[in-house]
Amino acid sequence: MTKSKKKKRQNDFQKIKLRVGKTKPKASNATNVNFRTKGIHLTDQLKKDDSAPTTHRKLNIKDLLSQLHHYSGTVKQGALVGLKELLTLHPSEVDQHLSSLLSEVAAVFTDKDSNVRMSATRVLRFIAQSVPAERTCPFFPLLSAHLSCAMTHIETGIQEDALKILDVLLDHYPALLAARPALLLTNFLELISHRSTRAGARKSQEGKGRSWDLSVNPSRNVTGQQWRLTVLLRLGRFLQAVVEERRTEDGAAGVSGDMFGLLNGDGGANAHLELNWEDLSYGKGSFQVFEHSGATPTPHSTFKLRPDTEAGAGLSEGLCSVEAVRSFASTLVPLLMDVWVEASYSDRSKTDSAHLLTPDAMALMYQVLSILQLLRKLAPHREHQDTLDVWFRSEYLGVFKQHFMRNFPYGGLDTPKQRKKKDSKSKQASTVAGQTVDPLALNVLLCQVMVSMVTLSQREGPAKEPDADWLMPLRGFVQETLSSGAKLSQRHLHTLLETVWRMVITQHSRAVTEDLLQAVYVQYQQMNLNLQTRTLLLSFFSRLYLQEHNHTHIARSRLLSRWLAALPLQLSQLGHRNPALSHRLLLAIQAAASRGNKDLLKSLHTHSCRLYDPQEGSVVLLPVESQQRLVQLLYFLPVIPVGLLANLSRCCTAGRVSAGLAASLIRIIHLRSSLSGWSVGSQDTAVCDVDYISFLFSTLTGFSSDELSTLQEAGDDSVLPPSPLSPLSLYPTPLEQFTHHWDVVEEVCHCLETLGSRSQCFDVLQNGICKNLTGLAVVPDSMAAGLLRAVARLLDQSFLPSEALLRFLSQCCVSLLSLVLTLQQDVASETNHKREAVWGACVAALSSVPRLLRMVLQLLRVGDLCEEELPQLAQILSLLLQHTTLRNHMLANAALLQHIIQELTRYCQGETREQWLTDLLYCYSVTMAPHRGNLGLRDIY
């Protein structure tokens, strides 16, 4: 059998044999390079925006915000540091990118890196310092949501940093935080406690359903007591913000006003209504208010509307009713008591005296008491406060007495400091412990909390016997603290005064009231008290005095009477050195004077001359509002002596008070005189007739006798010298003084016109002028014009003035007419009022007083004038002739007037007639035209 031939197998990789002279075959993977390429140029791809501000790393705000989404904590921290740098160098970027900044920064509140959270807190603080609450309000729900996530985070470090973020918001946006308190209050509870799983068992055992128990987290860097103190510090600040927001909504005036008004049951129903006309005019509100019958809205009118109380809006989320406040308090108060009981029992192992506390325990107790006091103030409205106090007393009075009053008063325990090596953990624990509390502050706050347990429903009778055992040590501590003479801080004094107020109002005992007020008066008598402390004490006494009509044990208090009697002397001694405090004193004095307090009115009468001194008295040195109150006090004075009337007259004329206030003063004196014919009740006449007339006459002249005597001896520089056209030397009063005196003269004339018989009134005025003024050689122009004005208004047609009065008035009139010519030459517009007033007074007197115009014309003797005075005389006559009111009087004295014009013409016999003479003859011819035939004008021409 023959063998078959085997088939040869083909190998995978065959070797190609290259032969000489043959072309080398191309490889299978050879690249074909037979193609052309073109470049694409992106000109703006790498171009940078130089207009946007950048950091030193050349990163703008968009780059930094985008880096906050990076997975690396170092990158995010660098971005936050860059944001703070950029916003510090360019503050305008905050307003432009506020929405993005707040949303991105808030997103890293719960970052796992502590450095990132710390940097985010710093950036948030910087933004909060730059942006007001009004602009942050639209973005605040987002901030609040991230804050709640951080506070309830499972990581303890994030919870601790969340409290730092809360500090920033409490510092800058407390009202926004307080607007929605429900969620945050729950977050605070979860930080120190947890929901109990044995609520049903405890409810059956204790009778009260407690759904929260204290919690302990061993993984924290601080002890449980220190952590609770840290949380309670923030909770106290948050509740204070809620209380302040409630005060704003209820229209509270402030701390001093709300301190005592709440205890009296005041407020609530009398809350202010505030609106802004501009907002309403643009349709921003739906409340219509019509002022001045709806004619013209006043843009300065402000009202306030309470916010909508819909479900889920504002305060209605958590604390909108008394029931809601009770529910929250019933959860929080047991936890607070557990916190304090745990701290107090741990302190007992360190000392044998239970009333001595370590600094940590003292700080913790202070925060517990502060929160308890704030819970009382969470009443939705003031009218609910009494109801909430009654509930607190019924629920927790026994608990408070057991745990707080057993070791009262408390003191500080001196703990020796041991030198140990401190690590970072111990340093952090020492910083978390909180603020140092003074034992006095703790005891004072405890007094306030416990005294608030005596509810206002006990006003009708004395304090209940069970309360006497724990009220006695409180009252003794308060009296001892206030009577010690030591200067207290304003905060401590404020708390003590609230405690004293509550004790006085609730305990109807005159002896207790006197002892407490005596202790407060010791503080009031201290020297060098600042304005806030002195104002606080004044407010306490004045508001307590206003409660006399409601509480018989306060009425006719000897200490209050002594305090009131000392107020006028204090006001006179204080003067203008402290206008704000003087205003407070005036408020207290006016309140007591309006109620007819005899002790105060007697003291006010004693020191009245000093208070109303025209040079150094409070009435001329204090601001306008205080001046008005001092003037109003004159109405309540039982008797106004002569010396006081003299001072008041000088106050009216010296220009140290306004003309309107001087007019009010004159009207008050007029009402208190018997000549006014007006009386109220059994109020006696304070000013006799003679003194009242003397006061009006002195005010009418505008200058005292001493000042007039000084003017008579003055040199030629200060007064205008006499001349044939000015028989009297006029003293030119300044324009401001003249205007002021003119307004006062109008008020004096009005009072004189209402005195009854005009003839008798004018007779008295005539006698006063003749006896005191006719012998003067130098007369102020304001006094001369005022006398002419008064004579013209008061003269009765049936009364004939005496020759002495007519002679003096004619001299005044001629001198003032010369002054009018001088004022006409002054181009300044400021002198127009003075010129018109003087001219009007002269015309009124010449037209109403008989024979006055004749005597004036008789004084105009042409032969006594020099050549320069002839044109002035012609101008005076021209003015008189042009006035229509004087035409009949000029016609009656036509012969005398014709004689004067003839003499003027005789003196001007030159070839050319002067223009002033031509004008005079023209006025004369026009005025005397109906009677020209009888006047002999040919002889003139």
PDB file of C-alpha atoms in Angstrom, residues 543-557 560-561 564 595 597:
ATOM      1  CA  ARG A 543     -45.818 105.575  87.516  1.00  0.00           C
ATOM      2  CA  LEU A 544     -46.342 104.353  91.046  1.00  0.00           C
ATOM      3  CA  TYR A 545     -47.799 107.729  92.011  1.00  0.00           C
ATOM      4  CA  LEU A 546     -50.317 107.402  89.171  1.00  0.00           C
ATOM      5  CA  GLN A 547     -51.643 104.239  90.837  1.00  0.00           C
ATOM      6  CA  GLU A 548     -52.915 106.129  93.873  1.00  0.00           C
ATOM      7  CA  HIS A 549     -56.498 106.154  92.649  1.00  0.00           C
ATOM      8  CA  ASN A 550     -56.496 102.344  92.293  1.00  0.00           C
ATOM      9  CA  HIS A 551     -54.698 101.361  95.494  1.00  0.00           C
ATOM     10  CA  THR A 552     -55.490 102.864  98.857  1.00  0.00           C
ATOM     11  CA  HIS A 553     -52.265 101.651 100.442  1.00  0.00           C
ATOM     12  CA  ILE A 554     -50.281 103.754  97.940  1.00  0.00           C
ATOM     13  CA  ALA A 555     -52.416 106.873  98.343  1.00  0.00           C
ATOM     14  CA  ARG A 556     -50.999 109.523 100.680  1.00  0.00           C
ATOM     15  CA  SER A 557     -47.703 107.691 100.995  1.00  0.00           C
ATOM     16  CA  LEU A 560     -44.039 109.565  97.704  1.00  0.00           C
ATOM     17  CA  SER A 561     -45.052 112.954  99.108  1.00  0.00           C
ATOM     18  CA  LEU A 564     -42.737 114.840  94.931  1.00  0.00           C
ATOM     19  CA  ARG A 595     -53.916 115.986  90.300  1.00  0.00           C
ATOM     20  CA  ASN A 597     -50.905 117.299  95.000  1.00  0.00           C
TER      21      ASN A 597
END
